[in-house]
Each structure stands twice: as C-alpha cells, then as structure tokens.
PDB file of C-alpha atoms in Angstrom:
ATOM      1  CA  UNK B 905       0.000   0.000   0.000  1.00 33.00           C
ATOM      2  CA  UNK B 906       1.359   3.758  -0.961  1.00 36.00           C
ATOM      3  CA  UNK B 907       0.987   6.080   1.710  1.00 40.00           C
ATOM      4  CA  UNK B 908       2.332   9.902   1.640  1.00 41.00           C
ATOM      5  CA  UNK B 909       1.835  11.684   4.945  1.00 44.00           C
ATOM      6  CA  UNK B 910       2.406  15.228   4.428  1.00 47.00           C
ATOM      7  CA  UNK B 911       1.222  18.413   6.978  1.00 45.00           C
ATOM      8  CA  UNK B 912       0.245  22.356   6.401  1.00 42.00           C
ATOM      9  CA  UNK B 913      -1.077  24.567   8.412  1.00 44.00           C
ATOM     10  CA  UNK B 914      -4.233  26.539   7.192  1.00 43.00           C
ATOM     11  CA  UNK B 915      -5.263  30.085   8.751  1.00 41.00           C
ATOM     12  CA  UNK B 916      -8.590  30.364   8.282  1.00 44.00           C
ATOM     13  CA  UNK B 917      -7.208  33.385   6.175  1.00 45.00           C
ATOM     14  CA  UNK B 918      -4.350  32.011   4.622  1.00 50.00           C
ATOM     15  CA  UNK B 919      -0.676  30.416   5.185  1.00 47.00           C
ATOM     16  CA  UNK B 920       1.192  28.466   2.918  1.00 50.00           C
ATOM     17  CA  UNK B 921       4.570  27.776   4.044  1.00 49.00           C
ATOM     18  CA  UNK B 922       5.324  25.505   7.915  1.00 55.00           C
ATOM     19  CA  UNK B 923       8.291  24.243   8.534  1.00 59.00           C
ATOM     20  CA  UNK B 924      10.318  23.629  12.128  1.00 68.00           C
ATOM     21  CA  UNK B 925      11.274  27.361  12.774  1.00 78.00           C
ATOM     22  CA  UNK B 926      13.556  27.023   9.391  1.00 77.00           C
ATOM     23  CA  UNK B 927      11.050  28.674   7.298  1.00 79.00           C
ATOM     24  CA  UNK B 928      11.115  32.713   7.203  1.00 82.00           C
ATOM     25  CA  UNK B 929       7.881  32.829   6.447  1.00 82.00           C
ATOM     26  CA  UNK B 930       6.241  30.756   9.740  1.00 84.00           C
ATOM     27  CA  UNK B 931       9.167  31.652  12.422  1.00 84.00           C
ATOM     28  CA  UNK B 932       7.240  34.509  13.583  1.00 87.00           C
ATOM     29  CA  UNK B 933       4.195  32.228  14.093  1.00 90.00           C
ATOM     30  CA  UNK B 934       5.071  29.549  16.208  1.00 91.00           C
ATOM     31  CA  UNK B 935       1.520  28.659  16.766  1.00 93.00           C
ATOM     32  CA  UNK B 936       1.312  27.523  12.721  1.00 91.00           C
ATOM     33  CA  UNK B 937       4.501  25.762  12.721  1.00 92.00           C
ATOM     34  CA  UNK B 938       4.523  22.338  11.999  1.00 91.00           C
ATOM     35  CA  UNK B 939       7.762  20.381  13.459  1.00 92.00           C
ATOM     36  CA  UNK B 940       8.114  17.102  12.513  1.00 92.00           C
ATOM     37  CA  UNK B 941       5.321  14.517  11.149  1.00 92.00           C
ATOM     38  CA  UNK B 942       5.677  10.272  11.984  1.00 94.00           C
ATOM     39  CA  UNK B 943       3.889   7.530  10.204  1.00 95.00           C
ATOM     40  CA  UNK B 944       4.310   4.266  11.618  1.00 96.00           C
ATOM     41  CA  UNK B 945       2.429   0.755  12.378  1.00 97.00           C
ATOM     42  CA  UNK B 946       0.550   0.856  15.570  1.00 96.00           C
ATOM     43  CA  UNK B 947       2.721  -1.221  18.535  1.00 94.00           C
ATOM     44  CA  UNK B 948      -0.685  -2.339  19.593  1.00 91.00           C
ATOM     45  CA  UNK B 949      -2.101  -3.458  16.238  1.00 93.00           C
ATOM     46  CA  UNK B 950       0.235  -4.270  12.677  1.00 95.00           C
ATOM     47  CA  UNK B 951      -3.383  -3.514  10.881  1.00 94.00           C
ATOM     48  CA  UNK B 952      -3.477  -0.036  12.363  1.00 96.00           C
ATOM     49  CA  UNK B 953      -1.526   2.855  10.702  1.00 96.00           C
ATOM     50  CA  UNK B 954      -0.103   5.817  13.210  1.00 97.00           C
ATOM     51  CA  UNK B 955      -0.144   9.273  11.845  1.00 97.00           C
ATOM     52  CA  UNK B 956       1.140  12.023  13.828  1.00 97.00           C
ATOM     53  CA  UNK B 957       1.952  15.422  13.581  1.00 96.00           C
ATOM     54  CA  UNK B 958       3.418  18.050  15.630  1.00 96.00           C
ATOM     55  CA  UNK B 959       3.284  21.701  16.019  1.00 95.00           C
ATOM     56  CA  UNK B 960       4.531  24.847  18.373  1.00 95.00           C
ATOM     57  CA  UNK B 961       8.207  24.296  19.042  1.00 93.00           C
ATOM     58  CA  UNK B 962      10.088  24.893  21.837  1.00 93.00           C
ATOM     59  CA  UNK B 963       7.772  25.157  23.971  1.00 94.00           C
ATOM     60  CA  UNK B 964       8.761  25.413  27.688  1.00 92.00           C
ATOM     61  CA  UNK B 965       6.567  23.261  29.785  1.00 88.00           C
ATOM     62  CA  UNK B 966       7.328  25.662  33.161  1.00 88.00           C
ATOM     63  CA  UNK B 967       5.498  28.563  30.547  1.00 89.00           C
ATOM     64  CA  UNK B 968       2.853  29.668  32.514  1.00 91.00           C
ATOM     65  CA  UNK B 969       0.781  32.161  33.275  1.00 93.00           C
ATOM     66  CA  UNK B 970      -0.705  31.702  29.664  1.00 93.00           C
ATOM     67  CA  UNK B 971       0.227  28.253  29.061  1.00 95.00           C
ATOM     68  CA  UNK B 972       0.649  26.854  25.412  1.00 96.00           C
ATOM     69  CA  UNK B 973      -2.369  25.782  23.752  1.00 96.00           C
ATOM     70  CA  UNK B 974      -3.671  25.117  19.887  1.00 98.00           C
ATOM     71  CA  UNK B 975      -4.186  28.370  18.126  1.00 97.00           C
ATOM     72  CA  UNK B 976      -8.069  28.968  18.096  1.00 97.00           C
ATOM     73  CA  UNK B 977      -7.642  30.643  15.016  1.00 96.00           C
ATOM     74  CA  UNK B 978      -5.918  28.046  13.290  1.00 95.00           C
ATOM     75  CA  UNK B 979      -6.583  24.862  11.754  1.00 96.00           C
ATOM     76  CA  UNK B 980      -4.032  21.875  11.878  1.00 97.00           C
ATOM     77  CA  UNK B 981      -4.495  19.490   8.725  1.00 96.00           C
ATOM     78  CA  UNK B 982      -2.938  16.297   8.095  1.00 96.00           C
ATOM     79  CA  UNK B 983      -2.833  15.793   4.447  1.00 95.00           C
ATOM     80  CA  UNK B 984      -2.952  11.822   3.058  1.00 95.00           C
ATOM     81  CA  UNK B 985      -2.191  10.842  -0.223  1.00 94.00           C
ATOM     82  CA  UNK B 986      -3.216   6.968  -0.720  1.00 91.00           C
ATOM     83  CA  UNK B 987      -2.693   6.921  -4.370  1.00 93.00           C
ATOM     84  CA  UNK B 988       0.624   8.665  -5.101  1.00 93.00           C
ATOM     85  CA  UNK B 989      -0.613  11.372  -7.489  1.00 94.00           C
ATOM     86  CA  UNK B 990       0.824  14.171  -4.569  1.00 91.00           C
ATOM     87  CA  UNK B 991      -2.890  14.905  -3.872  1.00 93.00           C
ATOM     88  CA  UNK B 992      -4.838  14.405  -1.103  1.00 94.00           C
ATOM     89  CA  UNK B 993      -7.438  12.080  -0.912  1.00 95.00           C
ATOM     90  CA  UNK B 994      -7.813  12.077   3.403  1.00 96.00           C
ATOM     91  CA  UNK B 995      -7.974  15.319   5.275  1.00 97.00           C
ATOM     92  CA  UNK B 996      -7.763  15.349   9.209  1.00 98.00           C
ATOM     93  CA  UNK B 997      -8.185  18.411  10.574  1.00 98.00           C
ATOM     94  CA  UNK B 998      -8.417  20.047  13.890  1.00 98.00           C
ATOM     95  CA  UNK B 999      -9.668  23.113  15.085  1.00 98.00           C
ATOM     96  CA  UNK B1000     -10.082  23.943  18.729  1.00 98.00           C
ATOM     97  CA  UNK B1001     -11.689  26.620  21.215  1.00 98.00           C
ATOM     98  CA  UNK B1002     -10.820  27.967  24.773  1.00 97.00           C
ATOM     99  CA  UNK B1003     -13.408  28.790  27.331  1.00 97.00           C
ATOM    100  CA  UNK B1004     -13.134  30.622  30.756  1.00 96.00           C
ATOM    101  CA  UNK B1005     -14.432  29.431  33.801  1.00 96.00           C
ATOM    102  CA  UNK B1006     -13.901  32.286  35.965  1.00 95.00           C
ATOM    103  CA  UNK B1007     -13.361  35.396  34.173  1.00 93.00           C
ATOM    104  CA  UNK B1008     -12.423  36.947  37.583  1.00 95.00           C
ATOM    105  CA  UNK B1009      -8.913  35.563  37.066  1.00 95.00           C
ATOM    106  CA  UNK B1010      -6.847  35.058  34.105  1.00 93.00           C
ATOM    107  CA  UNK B1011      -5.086  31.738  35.876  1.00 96.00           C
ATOM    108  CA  UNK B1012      -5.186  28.680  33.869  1.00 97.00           C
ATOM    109  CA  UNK B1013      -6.214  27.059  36.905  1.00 97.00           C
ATOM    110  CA  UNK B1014      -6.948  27.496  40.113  1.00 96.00           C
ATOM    111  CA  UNK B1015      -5.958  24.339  42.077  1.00 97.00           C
ATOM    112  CA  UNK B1016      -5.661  20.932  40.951  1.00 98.00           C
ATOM    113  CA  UNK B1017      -6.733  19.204  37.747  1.00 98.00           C
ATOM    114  CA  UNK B1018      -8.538  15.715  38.342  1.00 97.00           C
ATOM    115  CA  UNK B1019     -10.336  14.974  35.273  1.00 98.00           C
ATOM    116  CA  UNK B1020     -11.186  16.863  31.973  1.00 98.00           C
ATOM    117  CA  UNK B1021     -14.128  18.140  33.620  1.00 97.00           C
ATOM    118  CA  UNK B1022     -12.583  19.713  36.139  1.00 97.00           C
ATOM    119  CA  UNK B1023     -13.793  23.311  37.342  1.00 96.00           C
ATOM    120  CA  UNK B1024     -10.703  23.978  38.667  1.00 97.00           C
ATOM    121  CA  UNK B1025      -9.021  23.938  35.091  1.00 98.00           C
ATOM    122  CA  UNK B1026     -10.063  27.498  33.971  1.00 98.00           C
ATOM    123  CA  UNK B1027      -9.268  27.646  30.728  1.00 97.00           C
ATOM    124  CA  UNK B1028     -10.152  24.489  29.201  1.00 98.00           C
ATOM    125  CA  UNK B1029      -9.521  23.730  25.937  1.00 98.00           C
ATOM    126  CA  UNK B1030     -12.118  22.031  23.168  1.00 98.00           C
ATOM    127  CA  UNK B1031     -11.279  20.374  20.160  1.00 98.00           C
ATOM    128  CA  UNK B1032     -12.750  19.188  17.320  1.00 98.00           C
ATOM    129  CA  UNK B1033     -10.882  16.737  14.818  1.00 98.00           C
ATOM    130  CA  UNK B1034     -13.001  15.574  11.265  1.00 98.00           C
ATOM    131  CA  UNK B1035     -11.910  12.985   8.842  1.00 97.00           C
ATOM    132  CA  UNK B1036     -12.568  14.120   4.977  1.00 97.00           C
ATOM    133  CA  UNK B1037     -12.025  11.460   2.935  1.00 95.00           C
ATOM    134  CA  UNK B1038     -12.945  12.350  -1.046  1.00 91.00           C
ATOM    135  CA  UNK B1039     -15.677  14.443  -0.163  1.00 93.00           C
ATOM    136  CA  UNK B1040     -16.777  12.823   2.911  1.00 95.00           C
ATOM    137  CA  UNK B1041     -16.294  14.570   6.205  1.00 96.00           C
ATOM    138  CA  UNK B1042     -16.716  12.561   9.378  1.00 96.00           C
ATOM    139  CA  UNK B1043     -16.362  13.888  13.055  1.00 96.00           C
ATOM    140  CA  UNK B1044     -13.755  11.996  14.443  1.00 98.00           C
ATOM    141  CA  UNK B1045     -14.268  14.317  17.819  1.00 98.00           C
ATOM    142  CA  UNK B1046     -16.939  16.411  18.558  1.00 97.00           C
ATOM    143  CA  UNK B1047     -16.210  19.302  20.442  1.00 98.00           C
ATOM    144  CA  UNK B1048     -14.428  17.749  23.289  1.00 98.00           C
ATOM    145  CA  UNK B1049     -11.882  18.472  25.984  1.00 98.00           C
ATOM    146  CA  UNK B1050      -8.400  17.910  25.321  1.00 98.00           C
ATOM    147  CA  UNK B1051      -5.627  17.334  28.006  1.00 97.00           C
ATOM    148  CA  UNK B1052      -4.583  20.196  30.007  1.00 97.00           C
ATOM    149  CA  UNK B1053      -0.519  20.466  29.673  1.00 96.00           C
ATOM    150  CA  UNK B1054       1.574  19.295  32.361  1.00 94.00           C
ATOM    151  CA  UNK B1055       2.033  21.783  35.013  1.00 94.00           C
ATOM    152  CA  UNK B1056       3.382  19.634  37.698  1.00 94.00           C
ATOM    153  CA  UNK B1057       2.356  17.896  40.416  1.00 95.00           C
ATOM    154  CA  UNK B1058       0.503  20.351  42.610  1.00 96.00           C
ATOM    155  CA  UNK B1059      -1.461  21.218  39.434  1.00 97.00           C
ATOM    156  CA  UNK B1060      -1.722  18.143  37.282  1.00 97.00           C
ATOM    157  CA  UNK B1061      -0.044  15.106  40.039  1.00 97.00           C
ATOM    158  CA  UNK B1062      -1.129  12.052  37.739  1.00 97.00           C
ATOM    159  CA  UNK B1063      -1.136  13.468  34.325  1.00 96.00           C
ATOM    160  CA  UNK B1064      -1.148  10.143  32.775  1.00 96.00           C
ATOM    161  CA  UNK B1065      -4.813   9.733  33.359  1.00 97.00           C
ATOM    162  CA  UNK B1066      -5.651  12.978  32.037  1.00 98.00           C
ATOM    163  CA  UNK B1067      -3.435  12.369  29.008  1.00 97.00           C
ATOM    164  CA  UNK B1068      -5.678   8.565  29.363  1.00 97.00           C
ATOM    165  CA  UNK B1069      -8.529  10.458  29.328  1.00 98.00           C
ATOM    166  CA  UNK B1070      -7.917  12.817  26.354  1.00 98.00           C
ATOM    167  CA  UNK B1071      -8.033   9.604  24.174  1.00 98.00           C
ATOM    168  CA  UNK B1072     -10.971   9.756  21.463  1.00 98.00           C
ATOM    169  CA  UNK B1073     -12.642   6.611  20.032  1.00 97.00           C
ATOM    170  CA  UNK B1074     -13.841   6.677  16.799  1.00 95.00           C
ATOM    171  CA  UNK B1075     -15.727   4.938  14.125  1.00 90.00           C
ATOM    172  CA  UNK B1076     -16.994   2.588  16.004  1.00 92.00           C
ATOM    173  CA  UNK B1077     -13.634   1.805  17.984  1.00 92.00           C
ATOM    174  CA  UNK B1078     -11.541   1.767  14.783  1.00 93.00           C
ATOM    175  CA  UNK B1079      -9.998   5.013  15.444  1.00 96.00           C
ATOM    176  CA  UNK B1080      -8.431   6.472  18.002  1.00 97.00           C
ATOM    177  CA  UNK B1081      -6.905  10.240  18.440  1.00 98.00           C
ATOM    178  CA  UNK B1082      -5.432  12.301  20.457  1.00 98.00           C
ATOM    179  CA  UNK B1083      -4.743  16.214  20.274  1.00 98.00           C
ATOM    180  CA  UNK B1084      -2.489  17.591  22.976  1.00 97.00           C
ATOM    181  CA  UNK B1085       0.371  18.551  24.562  1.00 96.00           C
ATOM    182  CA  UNK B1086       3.584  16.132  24.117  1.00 96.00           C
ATOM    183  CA  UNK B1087       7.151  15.785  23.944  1.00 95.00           C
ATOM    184  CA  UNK B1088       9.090  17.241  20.912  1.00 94.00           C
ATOM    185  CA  UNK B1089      10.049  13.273  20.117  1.00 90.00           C
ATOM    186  CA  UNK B1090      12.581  14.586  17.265  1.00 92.00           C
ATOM    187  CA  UNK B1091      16.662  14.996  18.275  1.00 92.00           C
ATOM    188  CA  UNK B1092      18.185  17.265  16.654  1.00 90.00           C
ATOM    189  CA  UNK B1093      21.419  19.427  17.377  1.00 93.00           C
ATOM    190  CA  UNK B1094      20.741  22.913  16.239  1.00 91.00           C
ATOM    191  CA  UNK B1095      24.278  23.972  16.732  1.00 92.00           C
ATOM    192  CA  UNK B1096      24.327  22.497  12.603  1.00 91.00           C
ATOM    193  CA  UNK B1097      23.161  26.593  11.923  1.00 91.00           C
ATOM    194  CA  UNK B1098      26.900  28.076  13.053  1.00 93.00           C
ATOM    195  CA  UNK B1099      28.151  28.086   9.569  1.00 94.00           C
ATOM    196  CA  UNK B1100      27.419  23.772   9.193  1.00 94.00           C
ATOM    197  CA  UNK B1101      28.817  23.047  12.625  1.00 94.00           C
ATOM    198  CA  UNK B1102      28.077  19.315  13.455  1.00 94.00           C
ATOM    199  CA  UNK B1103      29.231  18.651  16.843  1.00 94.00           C
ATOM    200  CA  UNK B1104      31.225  15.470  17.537  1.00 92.00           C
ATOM    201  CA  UNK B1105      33.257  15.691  13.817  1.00 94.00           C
ATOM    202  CA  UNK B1106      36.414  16.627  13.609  1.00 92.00           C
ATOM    203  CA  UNK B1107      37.465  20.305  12.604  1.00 93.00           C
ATOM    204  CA  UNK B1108      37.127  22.275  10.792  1.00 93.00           C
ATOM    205  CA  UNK B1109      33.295  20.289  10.095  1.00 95.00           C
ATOM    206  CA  UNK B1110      32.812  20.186  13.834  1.00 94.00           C
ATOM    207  CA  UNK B1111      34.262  22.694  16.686  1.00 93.00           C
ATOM    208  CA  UNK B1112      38.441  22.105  17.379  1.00 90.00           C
ATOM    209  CA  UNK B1113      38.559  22.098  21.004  1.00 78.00           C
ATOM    210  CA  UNK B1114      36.816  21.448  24.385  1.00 74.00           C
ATOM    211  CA  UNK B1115      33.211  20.040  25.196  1.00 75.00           C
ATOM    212  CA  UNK B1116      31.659  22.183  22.908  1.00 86.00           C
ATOM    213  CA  UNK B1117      32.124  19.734  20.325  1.00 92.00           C
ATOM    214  CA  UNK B1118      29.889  17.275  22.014  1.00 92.00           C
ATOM    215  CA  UNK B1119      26.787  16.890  20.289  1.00 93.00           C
ATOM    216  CA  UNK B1120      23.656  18.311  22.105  1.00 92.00           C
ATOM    217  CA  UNK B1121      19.771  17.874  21.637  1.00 93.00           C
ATOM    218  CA  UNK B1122      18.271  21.078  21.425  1.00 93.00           C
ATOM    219  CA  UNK B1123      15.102  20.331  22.238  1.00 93.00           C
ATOM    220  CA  UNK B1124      15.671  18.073  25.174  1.00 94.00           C
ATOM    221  CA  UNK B1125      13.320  19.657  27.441  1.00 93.00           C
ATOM    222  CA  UNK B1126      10.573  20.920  25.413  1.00 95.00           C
ATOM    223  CA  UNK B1127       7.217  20.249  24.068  1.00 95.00           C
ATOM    224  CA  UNK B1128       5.031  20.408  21.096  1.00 96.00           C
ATOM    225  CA  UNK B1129       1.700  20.169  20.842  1.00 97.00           C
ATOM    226  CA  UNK B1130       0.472  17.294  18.517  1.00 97.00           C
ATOM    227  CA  UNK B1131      -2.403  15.437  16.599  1.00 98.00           C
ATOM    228  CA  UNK B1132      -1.845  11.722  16.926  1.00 98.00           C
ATOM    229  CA  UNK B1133      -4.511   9.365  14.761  1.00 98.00           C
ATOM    230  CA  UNK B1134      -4.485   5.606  14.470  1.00 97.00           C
TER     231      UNK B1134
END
C-alpha cells in the first residue's frame, strides 16, 4: 500500500509555508509551525496505521501564566495521499476553542486538575478533529476536551490519566486520536546553523577544542503540541 503523509497549516485566512522554525515565512508564528510529522504501524495493532503530527516548538513546559495551547484561530491538517498522485485524498483536521471558567482571574487554573471536567481547570480547551475522505467529512471528535498540559504535580499530580482520558474513540472503535500537549520526540542538534557546525566531527566540520564539540539535543526539554490518529 502507498501512503504519503504530508502536513500544512491553514489560517482560516491564509498560510502556505510551515516548517520547524527554518522557514522565514512561519518563524514569527510559532503557533502555525509544523515540526516534525511520523507515520508508523501501531505497537498495539500491525493492521493499524499511526499518523502524527506536531506543532509549536520549543515550547517550555514551566510557561505559565498563559500556558501553550492550539491556536483557536488556526486549523491543523494532516494531508494523506493513498494513491501517489501528490494529492490528497484524506484530510484530518483540527480546530479547537478555549473557554473561561472564571473570568475573575486570568489563571489557567486554580488548584488541581482531576479529570477533563474539572472546574478547577479554567481555561479548558475544546477540540474538534473531522476525517474528509474524497468528499466525505466525518467527526472523528466532537467538540471535546483535550488534556490540560503538564504543570506539575501540585497542578496536574497524575497526568497520565488525564493524558488517558484525552483519548478519542472513533468509528466505532476503529480510530483512536489524540490532540495535545507532548514531547518534541525529534533529536536534533541545532548547533548544525553556526556556519554547518556538526558537533562530535572533527574540525574544521565540527568545533576544534573542548566540550563544545559534544553533540547536544536542542530540544531536550521541550514540548510540542500534537495530533496523533491511528
């Protein structure tokens, strides 16, 4: 079977160029820019195909007040071409919505986060994710809560479950998804942008003396948010 994954992000007025911070014309809008996109077989199923894209890099999960969150005026599209003509003939796309609990205070929350339905998350965070496949456009999620990001464990103490909970089934179990906050899964040493430096090479293609030649992943610590569909 031929499958192309391949990502944009759409405005709702128009973008046309994503990439991970390395394209001029998204590196001012981290909110559109796509990092990295996976397609793998499910671990839990070899009949299953994993899709999964990522967006928002570097972000820092202690980043709070106004935490990161999908881009309400966004929407995140997986393209999928199953025929190899560079078109796409499945569309996933995601779109999302923020709510205040208590407009009295602008905190994200204001003590811990049990469940998705949690008052004490004040800015929750709704998505919906639809499947358009030649024409036809089914709701994968309706208008649901996704998982909060991971404060720590006065806010969030068994994230797990929340991330558990933020776990969609679709089409009548065939599908899952999952829209949220992860880990940027990619390693990459960024140092590569001082003139072509890659760390750990000999000089002059790497650095001539000290530690700083030991390679480094730059985004070891930080988080994307991404759309994950099996």
């Amino acid at each position: 079977v031929l499958l192309t994954a391949a990502v944009l992000v759409a405005f709702r007025s128009q973008a046309d160029a994503s990439s991970h911070r390395e394209a001029p014309a998204i590196s001012k809008d981290a909110f559109a820019d796509t990092t990295d996109v996976y397609a793998f077989i499910s671990p839990e199923n070899e009949n299953n195909i994993v899709l999964a894209a990522s967006w928002i890099p570097f972000e820092g999960p202690e980043g709070g007040p106004n935490y990161f969150e999908w881009d309400p005026n966004a929407l995140y599209d997986i393209f999928v071409d199953t025929d190899g003509d560079a078109l796409p003939n499945v569309t996933y796309t995601l779109s999302s919505r923020v709510t205040t609990v208590n407009g009295n205070t602008f905190l994200y929350n204001v003590n811990t986060i049990n469940n998705l339905a949690d008052p004490e998350w004040n800015r929750p965070q709704f998505i919906t994710v639809t499947e358009n496949n030649d024409g036809v456009i089914t709701n994968l999620v309706a208008n649901e809560r996704t998982a909060p990001v991971n404060i720590g464990s006065k806010s969030t103490p068994d994230y797990d479950a929340l991330e558990e909970e933020a776990i969609y089934s679709a089409a009548g179990g065939t599908v899952k998804v999952f829209a949220g906050q992860t880990d940027d899964a990619f390693w990459v040493d960024l140092q590569v942008f001082d003139l072509l430096t890659l760390r750990g090479q000999d000089a002059p293609i790497g650095y001539s003396t000290g530690s700083t030649n030991i390679p480094v992943d730059s985004l070891s610590g930080f988080n994307v948010h991404s759309m994950v569909i099996e």
